[in-house]
PDB file of C-alpha atoms in Angstrom:
ATOM      1  CA  MET A   1     148.011 183.150  70.958  1.00  0.00           C
ATOM      2  CA  THR A   2     148.079 179.633  72.543  1.00  0.00           C
ATOM      3  CA  SER A   3     145.122 177.281  72.544  1.00  0.00           C
ATOM      4  CA  THR A   4     144.434 175.438  75.586  1.00  0.00           C
ATOM      5  CA  THR A   5     142.629 172.173  75.839  1.00  0.00           C
ATOM      6  CA  ALA A   6     140.586 171.261  78.555  1.00  0.00           C
ATOM      7  CA  ALA A   7     141.541 168.521  80.734  1.00  0.00           C
ATOM      8  CA  PRO A   8     139.304 165.596  80.260  1.00  0.00           C
ATOM      9  CA  ALA A   9     137.348 165.102  82.853  1.00  0.00           C
ATOM     10  CA  ALA A  10     138.318 162.391  85.566  1.00  0.00           C
ATOM     11  CA  VAL A  11     136.403 159.205  85.187  1.00  0.00           C
ATOM     12  CA  PRO A  12     134.537 158.304  88.542  1.00  0.00           C
ATOM     13  CA  ARG A  13     135.329 155.404  90.227  1.00  0.00           C
ATOM     14  CA  PRO A  14     133.005 152.938  90.861  1.00  0.00           C
ATOM     15  CA  LYS A  15     131.781 153.164  94.111  1.00  0.00           C
ATOM     16  CA  GLY A  16     131.778 150.159  96.556  1.00  0.00           C
ATOM     17  CA  ARG A  17     128.570 148.553  97.641  1.00  0.00           C
ATOM     18  CA  PRO A  18     126.535 150.580 100.075  1.00  0.00           C
ATOM     19  CA  ARG A  19     127.066 149.706 103.602  1.00  0.00           C
ATOM     20  CA  LYS A  20     123.279 149.072 103.915  1.00  0.00           C
ATOM     21  CA  GLY A  21     123.501 146.414 101.339  1.00  0.00           C
ATOM     22  CA  ARG A  22     126.428 144.613 102.959  1.00  0.00           C
ATOM     23  CA  ARG A  23     124.675 144.846 106.188  1.00  0.00           C
ATOM     24  CA  GLY A  24     121.440 143.656 104.942  1.00  0.00           C
ATOM     25  CA  LYS A  25     123.245 140.867 102.934  1.00  0.00           C
ATOM     26  CA  ALA A  26     125.100 139.883 106.460  1.00  0.00           C
ATOM     27  CA  GLY A  27     121.897 139.993 107.955  1.00  0.00           C
ATOM     28  CA  TRP A  28     120.382 137.375 105.733  1.00  0.00           C
ATOM     29  CA  ASN A  29     123.424 134.921 105.863  1.00  0.00           C
ATOM     30  CA  VAL A  30     123.215 135.361 109.839  1.00  0.00           C
ATOM     31  CA  LEU A  31     119.568 134.441 109.638  1.00  0.00           C
ATOM     32  CA  GLY A  32     120.142 131.295 107.208  1.00  0.00           C
ATOM     33  CA  LEU A  33     123.056 130.052 109.496  1.00  0.00           C
ATOM     34  CA  LEU A  34     120.498 130.396 112.588  1.00  0.00           C
ATOM     35  CA  VAL A  35     117.816 128.238 110.640  1.00  0.00           C
ATOM     36  CA  PHE A  36     120.907 125.887 109.706  1.00  0.00           C
ATOM     37  CA  VAL A  37     121.746 125.445 112.967  1.00  0.00           C
ATOM     38  CA  VAL A  38     118.236 125.198 114.213  1.00  0.00           C
ATOM     39  CA  MET A  39     117.473 122.286 111.752  1.00  0.00           C
ATOM     40  CA  GLY A  40     120.580 120.528 111.796  1.00  0.00           C
ATOM     41  CA  PHE A  41     120.889 120.284 115.720  1.00  0.00           C
ATOM     42  CA  PRO A  42     118.331 117.505 115.880  1.00  0.00           C
ATOM     43  CA  VAL A  43     120.085 115.322 113.258  1.00  0.00           C
ATOM     44  CA  TYR A  44     123.489 115.754 115.095  1.00  0.00           C
ATOM     45  CA  TRP A  45     122.365 115.182 118.545  1.00  0.00           C
ATOM     46  CA  MET A  46     120.897 111.985 116.989  1.00  0.00           C
ATOM     47  CA  LEU A  47     124.244 110.870 115.630  1.00  0.00           C
ATOM     48  CA  ASN A  48     125.560 112.080 118.916  1.00  0.00           C
ATOM     49  CA  THR A  49     123.439 109.882 120.961  1.00  0.00           C
ATOM     50  CA  ALA A  50     123.934 106.985 118.728  1.00  0.00           C
ATOM     51  CA  PHE A  51     127.661 106.603 119.047  1.00  0.00           C
ATOM     52  CA  LYS A  52     128.126 107.332 122.638  1.00  0.00           C
ATOM     53  CA  PRO A  53     127.497 104.673 125.560  1.00  0.00           C
ATOM     54  CA  ALA A  54     124.201 104.298 126.410  1.00  0.00           C
ATOM     55  CA  LYS A  55     124.759 105.345 130.192  1.00  0.00           C
ATOM     56  CA  ASP A  56     126.244 108.993 128.639  1.00  0.00           C
ATOM     57  CA  ALA A  57     122.574 108.904 126.273  1.00  0.00           C
ATOM     58  CA  ILE A  58     120.675 109.700 130.056  1.00  0.00           C
ATOM     59  CA  ASP A  59     123.472 111.733 131.825  1.00  0.00           C
ATOM     60  CA  PRO A  60     121.551 114.742 133.255  1.00  0.00           C
ATOM     61  CA  ASN A  61     124.519 116.957 132.038  1.00  0.00           C
ATOM     62  CA  PRO A  62     124.711 115.941 128.297  1.00  0.00           C
ATOM     63  CA  GLN A  63     128.235 116.459 126.742  1.00  0.00           C
ATOM     64  CA  PHE A  64     127.476 118.263 123.111  1.00  0.00           C
ATOM     65  CA  PHE A  65     131.140 116.315 122.001  1.00  0.00           C
ATOM     66  CA  PRO A  66     130.893 112.988 122.869  1.00  0.00           C
ATOM     67  CA  GLY A  67     134.601 111.774 124.357  1.00  0.00           C
ATOM     68  CA  THR A  68     133.934 108.008 123.946  1.00  0.00           C
ATOM     69  CA  PHE A  69     132.660 106.493 120.511  1.00  0.00           C
ATOM     70  CA  THR A  70     131.098 102.953 120.417  1.00  0.00           C
ATOM     71  CA  LEU A  71     129.345 100.845 118.128  1.00  0.00           C
ATOM     72  CA  GLU A  72     127.312  98.889 120.849  1.00  0.00           C
ATOM     73  CA  ASN A  73     124.215 100.817 120.021  1.00  0.00           C
ATOM     74  CA  PHE A  74     124.100  99.556 116.594  1.00  0.00           C
ATOM     75  CA  ARG A  75     124.583  96.027 117.550  1.00  0.00           C
ATOM     76  CA  ARG A  76     121.761  96.314 120.365  1.00  0.00           C
ATOM     77  CA  ALA A  77     119.421  97.860 117.660  1.00  0.00           C
ATOM     78  CA  PHE A  78     119.998  94.770 115.345  1.00  0.00           C
ATOM     79  CA  ASP A  79     119.263  92.501 118.441  1.00  0.00           C
ATOM     80  CA  VAL A  80     116.035  94.328 119.312  1.00  0.00           C
ATOM     81  CA  ALA A  81     113.148  92.358 117.174  1.00  0.00           C
ATOM     82  CA  ASP A  82     114.034  92.231 113.715  1.00  0.00           C
ATOM     83  CA  PHE A  83     115.620  95.021 111.728  1.00  0.00           C
ATOM     84  CA  TRP A  84     115.901  93.718 107.966  1.00  0.00           C
ATOM     85  CA  GLY A  85     112.189  92.565 107.826  1.00  0.00           C
ATOM     86  CA  PRO A  86     110.563  96.086 108.867  1.00  0.00           C
ATOM     87  CA  VAL A  87     113.063  97.932 106.466  1.00  0.00           C
ATOM     88  CA  GLY A  88     112.584  95.737 103.583  1.00  0.00           C
ATOM     89  CA  ARG A  89     108.871  95.964 104.087  1.00  0.00           C
ATOM     90  CA  SER A  90     109.045  99.875 104.253  1.00  0.00           C
ATOM     91  CA  LEU A  91     111.255 100.046 100.998  1.00  0.00           C
ATOM     92  CA  ALA A  92     108.856  97.717  99.291  1.00  0.00           C
ATOM     93  CA  VAL A  93     105.660  99.863 100.450  1.00  0.00           C
ATOM     94  CA  SER A  94     107.359 103.147  99.494  1.00  0.00           C
ATOM     95  CA  SER A  95     108.845 102.106  96.364  1.00  0.00           C
ATOM     96  CA  VAL A  96     105.473 100.776  94.829  1.00  0.00           C
ATOM     97  CA  VAL A  97     103.684 103.902  96.493  1.00  0.00           C
ATOM     98  CA  VAL A  98     106.155 106.350  94.614  1.00  0.00           C
ATOM     99  CA  VAL A  99     105.988 104.414  91.461  1.00  0.00           C
ATOM    100  CA  ILE A 100     101.951 104.174  91.347  1.00  0.00           C
ATOM    101  CA  GLY A 101     101.607 107.481  92.494  1.00  0.00           C
ATOM    102  CA  ILE A 102     103.889 108.968  89.545  1.00  0.00           C
ATOM    103  CA  VAL A 103     102.584 107.276  86.951  1.00  0.00           C
ATOM    104  CA  VAL A 104      98.870 107.825  88.224  1.00  0.00           C
ATOM    105  CA  GLY A 105      99.777 111.126  89.564  1.00  0.00           C
ATOM    106  CA  MET A 106     101.713 112.373  85.832  1.00  0.00           C
ATOM    107  CA  LEU A 107      98.290 111.288  83.895  1.00  0.00           C
ATOM    108  CA  ALA A 108      95.944 112.922  86.319  1.00  0.00           C
ATOM    109  CA  ALA A 109      97.985 116.140  86.329  1.00  0.00           C
ATOM    110  CA  LEU A 110      98.221 116.024  82.492  1.00  0.00           C
ATOM    111  CA  ALA A 111      94.618 115.908  82.218  1.00  0.00           C
ATOM    112  CA  ILE A 112      94.030 118.603  84.451  1.00  0.00           C
ATOM    113  CA  SER A 113      96.794 120.949  82.886  1.00  0.00           C
ATOM    114  CA  ARG A 114      96.090 120.332  79.202  1.00  0.00           C
ATOM    115  CA  PHE A 115      92.202 119.369  78.994  1.00  0.00           C
ATOM    116  CA  ALA A 116      89.330 121.193  79.684  1.00  0.00           C
ATOM    117  CA  PHE A 117      86.515 119.111  80.864  1.00  0.00           C
ATOM    118  CA  ARG A 118      83.616 119.237  82.881  1.00  0.00           C
ATOM    119  CA  GLY A 119      84.106 119.070  86.721  1.00  0.00           C
ATOM    120  CA  ARG A 120      87.673 120.109  86.165  1.00  0.00           C
ATOM    121  CA  LYS A 121      87.587 122.719  88.697  1.00  0.00           C
ATOM    122  CA  ILE A 122      85.670 120.579  91.263  1.00  0.00           C
ATOM    123  CA  VAL A 123      88.518 118.037  90.950  1.00  0.00           C
ATOM    124  CA  ILE A 124      91.131 120.654  91.737  1.00  0.00           C
ATOM    125  CA  VAL A 125      89.529 121.896  94.712  1.00  0.00           C
ATOM    126  CA  GLY A 126      89.101 118.272  95.920  1.00  0.00           C
ATOM    127  CA  ILE A 127      92.618 117.556  95.540  1.00  0.00           C
ATOM    128  CA  LEU A 128      93.374 120.419  97.721  1.00  0.00           C
ATOM    129  CA  ALA A 129      90.347 119.458 100.125  1.00  0.00           C
ATOM    130  CA  ILE A 130      91.792 116.012 100.403  1.00  0.00           C
ATOM    131  CA  GLN A 131      95.379 117.449 101.494  1.00  0.00           C
ATOM    132  CA  MET A 132      93.838 119.597 104.261  1.00  0.00           C
ATOM    133  CA  VAL A 133      92.264 116.523 106.042  1.00  0.00           C
ATOM    134  CA  PRO A 134      94.081 115.583 109.070  1.00  0.00           C
ATOM    135  CA  LEU A 135      95.218 111.802 108.421  1.00  0.00           C
ATOM    136  CA  VAL A 136      94.016 110.920 111.882  1.00  0.00           C
ATOM    137  CA  ALA A 137      90.578 111.783 111.037  1.00  0.00           C
ATOM    138  CA  MET A 138      90.420 108.754 108.571  1.00  0.00           C
ATOM    139  CA  ILE A 139      91.818 106.223 110.729  1.00  0.00           C
ATOM    140  CA  ILE A 140      88.512 104.598 111.670  1.00  0.00           C
ATOM    141  CA  PRO A 141      86.945 104.841 107.996  1.00  0.00           C
ATOM    142  CA  VAL A 142      90.089 103.407 106.285  1.00  0.00           C
ATOM    143  CA  PHE A 143      90.255 100.705 108.907  1.00  0.00           C
ATOM    144  CA  LEU A 144      86.632  99.474 108.364  1.00  0.00           C
ATOM    145  CA  LEU A 145      87.081  99.676 104.835  1.00  0.00           C
ATOM    146  CA  LEU A 146      90.204  97.718 104.450  1.00  0.00           C
ATOM    147  CA  ASN A 147      88.742  95.419 106.853  1.00  0.00           C
ATOM    148  CA  GLU A 148      85.510  95.020 104.701  1.00  0.00           C
ATOM    149  CA  PHE A 149      87.736  94.053 101.694  1.00  0.00           C
ATOM    150  CA  GLY A 150      90.384  91.732 103.349  1.00  0.00           C
ATOM    151  CA  GLN A 151      93.236  94.110 103.159  1.00  0.00           C
ATOM    152  CA  TYR A 152      93.830  94.729 107.068  1.00  0.00           C
ATOM    153  CA  ASP A 153      97.485  93.723 108.005  1.00  0.00           C
ATOM    154  CA  LYS A 154      98.490  93.417 104.478  1.00  0.00           C
ATOM    155  CA  LEU A 155     101.208  95.495 102.483  1.00  0.00           C
ATOM    156  CA  THR A 156      98.600  95.755  99.674  1.00  0.00           C
ATOM    157  CA  GLY A 157      96.274  97.627 102.148  1.00  0.00           C
ATOM    158  CA  LEU A 158      98.860  99.822 103.397  1.00  0.00           C
ATOM    159  CA  ILE A 159      99.973 100.775  99.842  1.00  0.00           C
ATOM    160  CA  ILE A 160      96.388 101.612  99.139  1.00  0.00           C
ATOM    161  CA  THR A 161      95.993 103.789 102.300  1.00  0.00           C
ATOM    162  CA  TYR A 162      99.456 105.715 101.687  1.00  0.00           C
ATOM    163  CA  LEU A 163      98.161 106.466  97.990  1.00  0.00           C
ATOM    164  CA  THR A 164      95.411 108.500  99.625  1.00  0.00           C
ATOM    165  CA  PHE A 165      97.523 111.036 100.973  1.00  0.00           C
ATOM    166  CA  VAL A 166     100.929 110.688  98.434  1.00  0.00           C
ATOM    167  CA  LEU A 167      98.841 110.713  95.238  1.00  0.00           C
ATOM    168  CA  PRO A 168      96.929 114.040  95.456  1.00  0.00           C
ATOM    169  CA  PHE A 169     100.117 115.720  96.902  1.00  0.00           C
ATOM    170  CA  THR A 170     101.682 114.134  93.622  1.00  0.00           C
ATOM    171  CA  VAL A 171      98.972 115.358  91.354  1.00  0.00           C
ATOM    172  CA  TRP A 172      98.913 118.862  92.743  1.00  0.00           C
ATOM    173  CA  THR A 173     102.793 119.185  92.230  1.00  0.00           C
ATOM    174  CA  LEU A 174     103.210 117.728  88.981  1.00  0.00           C
ATOM    175  CA  ARG A 175     100.113 119.884  87.680  1.00  0.00           C
ATOM    176  CA  GLY A 176     102.387 122.960  88.573  1.00  0.00           C
ATOM    177  CA  PHE A 177     105.403 121.649  86.784  1.00  0.00           C
ATOM    178  CA  ILE A 178     103.020 120.649  83.384  1.00  0.00           C
ATOM    179  CA  VAL A 179     101.603 124.491  83.508  1.00  0.00           C
ATOM    180  CA  ASN A 180     105.078 125.819  83.311  1.00  0.00           C
ATOM    181  CA  ILE A 181     105.723 123.951  79.930  1.00  0.00           C
ATOM    182  CA  PRO A 182     104.558 126.010  77.063  1.00  0.00           C
ATOM    183  CA  LYS A 183     102.187 124.377  74.953  1.00  0.00           C
ATOM    184  CA  GLU A 184     103.451 125.954  71.910  1.00  0.00           C
ATOM    185  CA  LEU A 185     106.171 123.221  72.383  1.00  0.00           C
ATOM    186  CA  GLU A 186     103.544 120.240  72.097  1.00  0.00           C
ATOM    187  CA  GLU A 187     101.738 121.872  68.962  1.00  0.00           C
ATOM    188  CA  ALA A 188     105.003 122.536  67.229  1.00  0.00           C
ATOM    189  CA  ALA A 189     105.768 118.823  67.561  1.00  0.00           C
ATOM    190  CA  MET A 190     102.413 117.831  66.473  1.00  0.00           C
ATOM    191  CA  VAL A 191     102.838 120.278  63.244  1.00  0.00           C
ATOM    192  CA  ASP A 192     106.058 118.221  62.581  1.00  0.00           C
ATOM    193  CA  GLY A 193     104.133 114.807  62.346  1.00  0.00           C
ATOM    194  CA  CYS A 194     103.913 113.924  66.319  1.00  0.00           C
ATOM    195  CA  THR A 195     100.748 112.610  67.457  1.00  0.00           C
ATOM    196  CA  ARG A 196      99.593 113.692  71.258  1.00  0.00           C
ATOM    197  CA  SER A 197     101.035 111.137  72.734  1.00  0.00           C
ATOM    198  CA  GLY A 198     104.181 111.143  70.866  1.00  0.00           C
ATOM    199  CA  ALA A 199     104.683 114.934  71.340  1.00  0.00           C
ATOM    200  CA  PHE A 200     104.550 114.288  75.267  1.00  0.00           C
ATOM    201  CA  VAL A 201     107.172 111.374  75.230  1.00  0.00           C
ATOM    202  CA  ARG A 202     109.692 113.353  73.148  1.00  0.00           C
ATOM    203  CA  VAL A 203     109.041 117.100  74.449  1.00  0.00           C
ATOM    204  CA  VAL A 204     107.115 117.216  77.692  1.00  0.00           C
ATOM    205  CA  PHE A 205     108.471 114.115  79.487  1.00  0.00           C
ATOM    206  CA  PRO A 206     111.798 115.061  79.254  1.00  0.00           C
ATOM    207  CA  LEU A 207     111.188 118.662  80.314  1.00  0.00           C
ATOM    208  CA  LEU A 208     109.132 117.192  83.249  1.00  0.00           C
ATOM    209  CA  ALA A 209     111.575 114.481  84.174  1.00  0.00           C
ATOM    210  CA  PRO A 210     113.212 116.925  86.902  1.00  0.00           C
ATOM    211  CA  GLY A 211     110.134 117.726  88.547  1.00  0.00           C
ATOM    212  CA  MET A 212     108.989 114.063  88.763  1.00  0.00           C
ATOM    213  CA  VAL A 213     112.338 113.043  90.757  1.00  0.00           C
ATOM    214  CA  ALA A 214     111.723 115.998  93.045  1.00  0.00           C
ATOM    215  CA  THR A 215     108.089 114.666  93.573  1.00  0.00           C
ATOM    216  CA  SER A 216     109.089 111.301  93.677  1.00  0.00           C
ATOM    217  CA  VAL A 217     111.924 111.726  96.621  1.00  0.00           C
ATOM    218  CA  TYR A 218     108.934 113.584  98.673  1.00  0.00           C
ATOM    219  CA  GLY A 219     106.610 111.061  98.123  1.00  0.00           C
ATOM    220  CA  PHE A 220     109.075 108.389  99.244  1.00  0.00           C
ATOM    221  CA  ILE A 221     109.888 110.439 102.384  1.00  0.00           C
ATOM    222  CA  GLN A 222     106.163 110.563 103.061  1.00  0.00           C
ATOM    223  CA  ALA A 223     105.547 106.895 102.875  1.00  0.00           C
ATOM    224  CA  TRP A 224     108.580 106.030 104.667  1.00  0.00           C
ATOM    225  CA  ASN A 225     108.166 108.269 107.564  1.00  0.00           C
ATOM    226  CA  GLU A 226     104.409 107.606 108.278  1.00  0.00           C
ATOM    227  CA  TYR A 227     103.746 105.961 111.470  1.00  0.00           C
ATOM    228  CA  LEU A 228     100.209 106.553 112.571  1.00  0.00           C
ATOM    229  CA  TYR A 229      98.705 104.197 109.919  1.00  0.00           C
ATOM    230  CA  ALA A 230     101.361 101.515 109.717  1.00  0.00           C
ATOM    231  CA  LEU A 231     100.943 101.145 113.528  1.00  0.00           C
ATOM    232  CA  MET A 232      97.009 100.863 113.600  1.00  0.00           C
ATOM    233  CA  LEU A 233      96.614  98.709 110.412  1.00  0.00           C
ATOM    234  CA  MET A 234      99.756  96.210 110.743  1.00  0.00           C
ATOM    235  CA  SER A 235     100.508  93.916 113.144  1.00  0.00           C
ATOM    236  CA  GLN A 236     104.061  93.196 114.990  1.00  0.00           C
ATOM    237  CA  GLN A 237     104.850  90.366 112.502  1.00  0.00           C
ATOM    238  CA  ASN A 238     104.237  93.161 109.522  1.00  0.00           C
ATOM    239  CA  GLN A 239     105.330  96.355 111.088  1.00  0.00           C
ATOM    240  CA  THR A 240     107.184  98.924 109.322  1.00  0.00           C
ATOM    241  CA  ALA A 241     110.636 100.482 110.285  1.00  0.00           C
ATOM    242  CA  THR A 242     108.861 103.161 111.695  1.00  0.00           C
ATOM    243  CA  VAL A 243     107.040 101.026 114.205  1.00  0.00           C
ATOM    244  CA  TRP A 244     109.963  98.987 114.981  1.00  0.00           C
ATOM    245  CA  LEU A 245     111.450 101.970 116.377  1.00  0.00           C
ATOM    246  CA  GLY A 246     108.873 101.709 119.048  1.00  0.00           C
ATOM    247  CA  ASN A 247     110.555  98.326 120.305  1.00  0.00           C
ATOM    248  CA  PHE A 248     112.841 100.350 122.141  1.00  0.00           C
ATOM    249  CA  THR A 249     110.216 101.632 124.580  1.00  0.00           C
ATOM    250  CA  THR A 250     109.556  98.866 127.069  1.00  0.00           C
ATOM    251  CA  LYS A 251     107.914  98.998 130.805  1.00  0.00           C
ATOM    252  CA  HIS A 252     111.354  99.401 132.023  1.00  0.00           C
ATOM    253  CA  GLY A 253     111.939 102.854 130.251  1.00  0.00           C
ATOM    254  CA  THR A 254     113.447 103.739 126.738  1.00  0.00           C
ATOM    255  CA  GLU A 255     116.455 102.899 125.336  1.00  0.00           C
ATOM    256  CA  TYR A 256     117.681 106.206 123.944  1.00  0.00           C
ATOM    257  CA  ALA A 257     121.165 105.305 122.331  1.00  0.00           C
ATOM    258  CA  PRO A 258     119.926 102.169 120.500  1.00  0.00           C
ATOM    259  CA  MET A 259     116.636 103.959 119.478  1.00  0.00           C
ATOM    260  CA  MET A 260     118.945 106.701 118.005  1.00  0.00           C
ATOM    261  CA  ALA A 261     121.266 104.047 116.340  1.00  0.00           C
ATOM    262  CA  GLY A 262     118.205 102.521 114.583  1.00  0.00           C
ATOM    263  CA  ALA A 263     116.976 106.052 113.628  1.00  0.00           C
ATOM    264  CA  THR A 264     120.397 106.788 112.036  1.00  0.00           C
ATOM    265  CA  MET A 265     120.124 103.495 110.373  1.00  0.00           C
ATOM    266  CA  MET A 266     116.744 104.200 109.019  1.00  0.00           C
ATOM    267  CA  ALA A 267     118.037 107.421 107.601  1.00  0.00           C
ATOM    268  CA  VAL A 268     120.735 106.032 105.709  1.00  0.00           C
ATOM    269  CA  PRO A 269     118.263 104.819 102.476  1.00  0.00           C
ATOM    270  CA  ILE A 270     116.662 108.420 102.142  1.00  0.00           C
ATOM    271  CA  VAL A 271     120.275 110.051 102.324  1.00  0.00           C
ATOM    272  CA  ILE A 272     121.228 107.615  99.619  1.00  0.00           C
ATOM    273  CA  LEU A 273     118.525 108.282  97.510  1.00  0.00           C
ATOM    274  CA  PHE A 274     119.103 111.907  97.996  1.00  0.00           C
ATOM    275  CA  LEU A 275     122.747 111.805  96.820  1.00  0.00           C
ATOM    276  CA  LEU A 276     121.739 109.757  93.858  1.00  0.00           C
ATOM    277  CA  VAL A 277     119.034 112.444  92.476  1.00  0.00           C
ATOM    278  CA  GLN A 278     120.222 115.433  93.917  1.00  0.00           C
ATOM    279  CA  ARG A 279     120.892 116.834  90.539  1.00  0.00           C
ATOM    280  CA  LYS A 280     117.546 116.134  89.028  1.00  0.00           C
ATOM    281  CA  MET A 281     116.182 117.372  92.250  1.00  0.00           C
ATOM    282  CA  ALA A 282     117.448 120.684  92.439  1.00  0.00           C
ATOM    283  CA  ALA A 283     116.578 121.151  88.653  1.00  0.00           C
ATOM    284  CA  GLY A 284     112.962 120.063  89.419  1.00  0.00           C
ATOM    285  CA  LEU A 285     112.946 122.464  92.790  1.00  0.00           C
ATOM    286  CA  THR A 286     114.017 125.328  90.394  1.00  0.00           C
ATOM    287  CA  ALA A 287     111.891 124.471  87.183  1.00  0.00           C
ATOM    288  CA  GLY A 288     109.299 127.276  86.042  1.00  0.00           C
ATOM    289  CA  ALA A 289     111.018 129.715  88.696  1.00  0.00           C
ATOM    290  CA  VAL A 290     112.389 131.808  85.625  1.00  0.00           C
ATOM    291  CA  LYS A 291     110.190 132.708  82.829  1.00  0.00           C
ATOM    292  CA  GLY A 292     111.445 134.842  79.820  1.00  0.00           C
TER     293      GLY A 292
END
């Protein structure tokens, strides 16, 4: 009598990804590409206009790919008023605003996140309420206040004004980063002999650094691109870079090609700053996204 052994069952092959899943992923990729094109096209058109002859910039039939490249628009941009003066003032104002905003905002965010005190919720709601107020609604009160204290048409007055909207943003953003840092880390450091300030410097601050970098970049961009207050509170002798771009609009019309060349040069400091801190910024934007 012969015994027969059953053949081993065939191992099912892993099935490929369902077509529905692949189609869904392809749809999201197409959507992302469309968003990138829509957001990137103005930047491309700025560069396109900056490097094309001025007569081609006002051509009723624009060319998406310029046939002739020229640097004449950049020379013209340097000749209009003063370029380095407004750029230097914008750099100084934006840098000081970021430094003060980060230092004060970090201390305020730490107090709101780690300490329980009377009126804490009122402070949080006040920070949100300030960010909801349109900047144009505060022009007259800010003008009267700066004029009363002799800060009109001064960089210090402009710095104080920028802090009114950069500082609440900084406090609220850093608060989110600090909340995601477990309190147990500070308590463990204090058990090992650290003071509260020592635990913050050795434990919390290194974990908070990426978030501070990301917040600093956004604060710098806010101060660098601000136009309304710089136009209303500063004279032509003390104008910033954004107001300087208005010199290309005259009673004879707007010089679009030199204006785009000036805007391109204004974008260079932001691009350089982003390239220098892109790793820290990416880490800060994703901080606290995964818990476990």
